[in-house]
Short mmCIF file of C-alpha atoms in Angstrom, two decimals:
data_model
loop_
_atom_site.label_atom_id
_atom_site.label_comp_id
_atom_site.label_asym_id
_atom_site.label_seq_id
_atom_site.Cartn_x
_atom_site.Cartn_y
_atom_site.Cartn_z
CA GLN V 16 10.30 20.38 -15.12
CA LYS V 17 13.23 21.94 -13.34
CA GLU V 18 12.43 25.53 -12.45
CA VAL V 19 14.37 28.55 -11.31
CA GLU V 20 12.30 31.39 -9.92
CA GLN V 21 13.23 35.00 -9.42
CA ASN V 22 11.24 38.06 -8.50
CA SER V 23 11.11 39.95 -11.80
CA GLY V 24 11.07 43.32 -10.04
CA PRO V 25 11.81 45.96 -10.90
CA LEU V 26 13.91 46.49 -7.81
CA SER V 27 14.82 50.10 -7.29
CA VAL V 28 17.49 51.15 -4.80
CA PRO V 29 19.30 54.44 -4.20
CA GLU V 30 22.96 54.79 -5.05
CA GLY V 31 25.13 53.48 -2.23
CA ALA V 32 22.49 51.13 -0.86
CA ILE V 33 22.56 47.34 -0.71
CA ALA V 34 20.58 45.54 -3.40
CA SER V 35 19.32 42.07 -2.53
CA LEU V 36 18.35 39.65 -5.28
CA ASN V 37 16.78 36.28 -4.61
CA CYS V 38 16.37 33.02 -6.44
CA THR V 39 14.82 29.65 -5.66
CA TYR V 40 15.26 26.41 -7.56
CA SER V 41 13.35 23.16 -7.71
CA ASP V 42 16.04 20.55 -8.48
CA ARG V 43 17.35 19.50 -5.10
CA GLY V 44 20.30 17.75 -6.74
CA SER V 45 21.63 20.96 -8.31
CA GLN V 46 25.21 21.59 -7.35
CA SER V 47 26.38 24.84 -8.85
CA PHE V 48 24.76 28.21 -9.05
CA PHE V 49 25.60 31.26 -11.09
CA TRP V 50 24.70 34.90 -11.18
CA TYR V 51 24.89 36.64 -14.52
CA ARG V 52 24.27 40.28 -15.33
CA GLN V 53 22.57 41.18 -18.58
CA TYR V 54 22.35 44.67 -19.98
CA SER V 55 19.55 45.33 -22.44
CA GLY V 56 20.28 43.73 -25.80
CA LYS V 57 23.53 42.16 -24.57
CA SER V 58 24.62 38.69 -23.56
CA PRO V 59 24.78 37.33 -20.00
CA GLU V 60 27.98 38.31 -18.24
CA LEU V 61 29.17 36.17 -15.33
CA ILE V 62 29.30 37.92 -11.96
CA MET V 63 30.05 34.97 -9.74
CA PHE V 64 29.33 31.34 -8.97
CA ILE V 65 28.84 29.41 -5.77
CA TYR V 66 28.95 25.70 -5.01
CA SER V 67 28.96 25.44 -1.23
CA ASN V 68 26.46 26.45 1.41
CA GLY V 69 27.20 29.80 2.97
CA ASP V 70 28.53 33.06 1.65
CA LYS V 71 31.02 33.86 -1.05
CA GLU V 72 32.31 37.39 -1.47
CA ASP V 73 33.89 39.03 -4.48
CA GLY V 74 34.38 42.76 -4.20
CA ARG V 75 31.00 44.44 -3.79
CA PHE V 76 29.16 41.21 -4.52
CA THR V 77 28.21 38.45 -2.09
CA ALA V 78 26.47 35.25 -3.13
CA GLN V 79 24.65 33.23 -0.51
CA LEU V 80 23.56 29.62 -0.90
CA ASN V 81 21.24 27.55 1.25
CA LYS V 82 20.77 24.13 -0.33
CA ALA V 83 18.36 22.94 2.36
CA SER V 84 16.02 25.79 1.47
CA GLN V 85 16.93 25.63 -2.24
CA TYR V 86 17.65 29.31 -2.15
CA VAL V 87 20.45 31.43 -3.56
CA SER V 88 20.84 35.17 -3.31
CA LEU V 89 23.09 37.97 -4.48
CA LEU V 90 23.87 41.06 -2.46
CA ILE V 91 25.35 44.11 -4.14
CA ARG V 92 26.89 46.56 -1.70
CA ASP V 93 27.42 50.24 -2.45
CA SER V 94 25.15 49.99 -5.50
CA GLN V 95 26.09 52.19 -8.43
CA PRO V 96 23.95 53.42 -11.35
CA SER V 97 26.15 51.26 -13.59
CA ASP V 98 24.81 48.21 -11.73
CA SER V 99 21.40 48.86 -13.28
CA ALA V 100 20.73 45.76 -15.35
CA THR V 101 18.83 42.48 -15.30
CA TYR V 102 20.34 39.89 -12.96
CA LEU V 103 19.96 36.29 -13.99
CA CYS V 104 20.15 33.35 -11.64
CA ALA V 105 21.27 30.14 -13.35
CA VAL V 106 21.44 26.63 -11.96
CA ASN V 107 23.45 23.67 -13.21
CA GLY V 108 21.92 20.23 -13.05
CA ALA V 109 23.12 17.51 -10.72
CA ALA V 110 26.51 15.98 -11.53
CA GLY V 111 26.07 12.67 -13.28
CA GLY V 112 22.52 13.51 -14.21
CA THR V 113 21.25 14.18 -17.69
CA SER V 114 20.98 17.89 -17.03
CA TYR V 115 24.55 18.31 -15.87
CA GLY V 116 26.24 21.09 -17.77
CA LYS V 117 22.94 22.58 -18.87
CA LEU V 118 22.09 25.89 -17.26
CA THR V 119 18.51 26.59 -16.31
CA PHE V 120 17.87 30.31 -15.99
CA GLY V 121 15.38 32.30 -14.02
CA GLN V 122 13.46 35.07 -15.71
CA GLY V 123 15.76 37.68 -14.20
CA THR V 124 15.33 40.57 -11.80
CA ILE V 125 15.50 44.09 -13.19
CA LEU V 126 17.59 46.29 -10.90
CA THR V 127 17.55 50.07 -11.12
CA VAL V 128 20.01 52.09 -9.06
CA HIS V 129 19.00 55.74 -8.99
CA PRO V 130 21.41 58.56 -8.13
CA GLU K 10 41.20 37.91 -22.22
CA PRO K 11 39.80 35.14 -24.46
CA GLU K 12 36.20 35.59 -25.56
CA VAL K 13 33.51 33.66 -27.34
CA THR K 14 32.74 35.32 -30.65
CA GLN K 15 29.62 35.01 -32.80
CA THR K 16 28.73 35.98 -36.34
CA PRO K 17 26.68 37.57 -37.66
CA SER K 18 25.54 39.98 -34.97
CA HIS K 19 22.20 40.43 -36.73
CA GLN K 20 20.44 38.33 -39.34
CA VAL K 21 17.14 38.97 -41.08
CA THR K 22 15.64 36.13 -43.07
CA GLN K 23 12.40 35.11 -44.70
CA MET K 24 10.26 32.39 -43.20
CA GLY K 25 11.23 29.01 -44.59
CA GLN K 26 14.82 29.96 -45.32
CA GLU K 27 17.85 28.25 -43.83
CA VAL K 28 20.17 30.15 -41.52
CA ILE K 29 23.54 29.24 -40.07
CA LEU K 30 24.74 30.96 -36.94
CA ARG K 31 28.44 30.77 -36.24
CA CYS K 32 30.41 30.73 -33.04
CA VAL K 33 34.08 30.54 -32.17
CA PRO K 34 34.37 29.22 -28.60
CA ILE K 35 37.28 30.00 -26.32
CA SER K 36 40.21 28.00 -27.67
CA ASN K 37 40.89 25.56 -24.80
CA HIS K 38 37.21 24.92 -24.06
CA LEU K 39 35.71 21.52 -24.76
CA TYR K 40 32.00 21.93 -24.01
CA PHE K 41 29.80 24.04 -26.25
CA TYR K 42 26.25 25.25 -25.90
CA TRP K 43 23.54 27.11 -27.71
CA TYR K 44 20.88 29.07 -25.86
CA ARG K 45 18.20 31.37 -27.12
CA GLN K 46 16.29 34.27 -25.63
CA ILE K 47 13.04 35.45 -27.13
CA LEU K 48 12.54 39.16 -26.50
CA GLY K 49 11.36 39.75 -22.95
CA GLN K 50 11.66 36.09 -21.96
CA LYS K 51 14.17 33.97 -20.11
CA VAL K 52 17.32 32.46 -21.55
CA GLU K 53 16.52 28.91 -22.71
CA PHE K 54 18.88 26.00 -23.25
CA LEU K 55 18.88 24.51 -26.74
CA VAL K 56 21.73 22.03 -26.99
CA SER K 57 25.05 20.98 -25.51
CA PHE K 58 27.92 19.48 -27.50
CA TYR K 59 31.00 17.61 -26.38
CA ASN K 60 33.49 15.35 -28.11
CA ASN K 61 31.86 15.96 -31.48
CA GLU K 62 28.42 14.88 -30.47
CA ILE K 63 25.30 16.24 -28.87
CA SER K 64 25.23 15.66 -25.10
CA GLU K 65 21.75 16.92 -24.47
CA LYS K 66 19.07 18.81 -26.33
CA SER K 67 15.89 20.52 -25.25
CA GLU K 68 12.38 20.12 -26.59
CA ILE K 69 12.94 23.27 -28.63
CA PHE K 70 15.79 21.62 -30.52
CA ASP K 71 13.70 19.66 -33.00
CA ASP K 72 14.57 18.24 -36.42
CA GLN K 73 14.81 21.74 -37.87
CA PHE K 74 17.89 22.42 -35.78
CA SER K 75 21.36 20.96 -36.11
CA VAL K 76 24.79 21.72 -34.73
CA GLU K 77 28.20 21.05 -36.13
CA ARG K 78 31.83 21.61 -35.34
CA PRO K 79 33.18 21.67 -38.89
CA ASP K 80 36.77 22.40 -37.89
CA GLY K 81 38.85 22.93 -34.77
CA SER K 82 37.52 26.38 -34.05
CA ASN K 83 33.96 26.93 -35.29
CA PHE K 84 30.70 25.72 -33.79
CA THR K 85 27.57 26.29 -35.84
CA LEU K 86 23.82 26.18 -35.32
CA LYS K 87 21.71 25.59 -38.41
CA ILE K 88 17.99 26.18 -38.63
CA ARG K 89 16.77 24.47 -41.79
CA SER K 90 13.42 26.12 -42.35
CA THR K 91 12.94 29.14 -40.16
CA LYS K 92 9.62 30.00 -38.56
CA LEU K 93 8.40 33.33 -37.24
CA GLU K 94 8.75 32.00 -33.70
CA ASP K 95 12.46 31.37 -34.23
CA SER K 96 13.01 35.10 -33.96
CA ALA K 97 15.23 35.51 -30.90
CA MET K 98 18.70 36.23 -29.66
CA TYR K 99 20.88 33.14 -29.99
CA PHE K 100 23.81 32.81 -27.62
CA CYS K 101 26.73 30.46 -27.91
CA ALA K 102 28.55 29.50 -24.73
CA SER K 103 31.57 27.41 -23.90
CA ARG K 104 33.38 26.05 -20.92
CA THR K 105 36.49 24.12 -20.13
CA SER K 106 36.57 20.62 -18.68
CA GLY K 107 37.08 19.57 -15.11
CA GLY K 108 35.73 21.31 -12.08
CA ALA K 109 35.31 24.71 -13.66
CA GLU K 110 31.72 24.65 -14.83
CA THR K 111 31.38 28.31 -15.65
CA GLN K 112 29.95 28.93 -19.09
CA TYR K 113 31.10 32.00 -20.94
CA PHE K 114 28.66 33.53 -23.37
CA GLY K 115 29.25 35.11 -26.73
CA PRO K 116 27.66 38.44 -27.68
CA GLY K 117 24.77 36.75 -29.48
CA THR K 118 23.14 36.79 -32.89
CA ARG K 119 19.83 38.56 -33.17
CA LEU K 120 17.72 36.59 -35.64
CA LEU K 121 14.60 38.13 -37.13
CA VAL K 122 12.34 35.93 -39.25
CA LEU K 123 9.88 37.78 -41.45
#
């Protein structure tokens, strides 16, 4: 059973602070990793994806991937109240494997940014 | 910007009834997916579809479920005889081919089985 684990939170940070969200995965062959944001009652909305070890930055968001540790994280700088949502980590199966193309989601981390 | 669309947004049905959930994927996308999310739980994969056939299905996707691409634009999920535990949000997603693996999700259909 391929698993994706996230701390469910809630994670509460003050406005302007850095929010750090973490995710671990069990399938060592996984090759692509996604962070989605989900507001209550809405669908997952892509924030960013990462394929390679290291950091990837997009505006206020930075994804970090460490395949050796099977760990992916998302940093949100200058957090805003509008960032308050559930953040979902999703992992794609290994290319060529039967799970390729299928996203396995973590349970999500609830983030609250308070003014 | 192109979007995945889904209809209806909400559906209420009686246990044992058939429901069809509809999706219009992004027009140049070739891979299609259904996921579901029971209230308070994680998003779960149901089925993937490519080249007019199922690529993979989960344990949830039993004989009561079927998918179809009846024309060049629609992608449907049918539940033949709904159960109480089918109550969930159902999301359709699509992606293009090649190296871009990002799946884009529709707004979802909230299904309530009474």
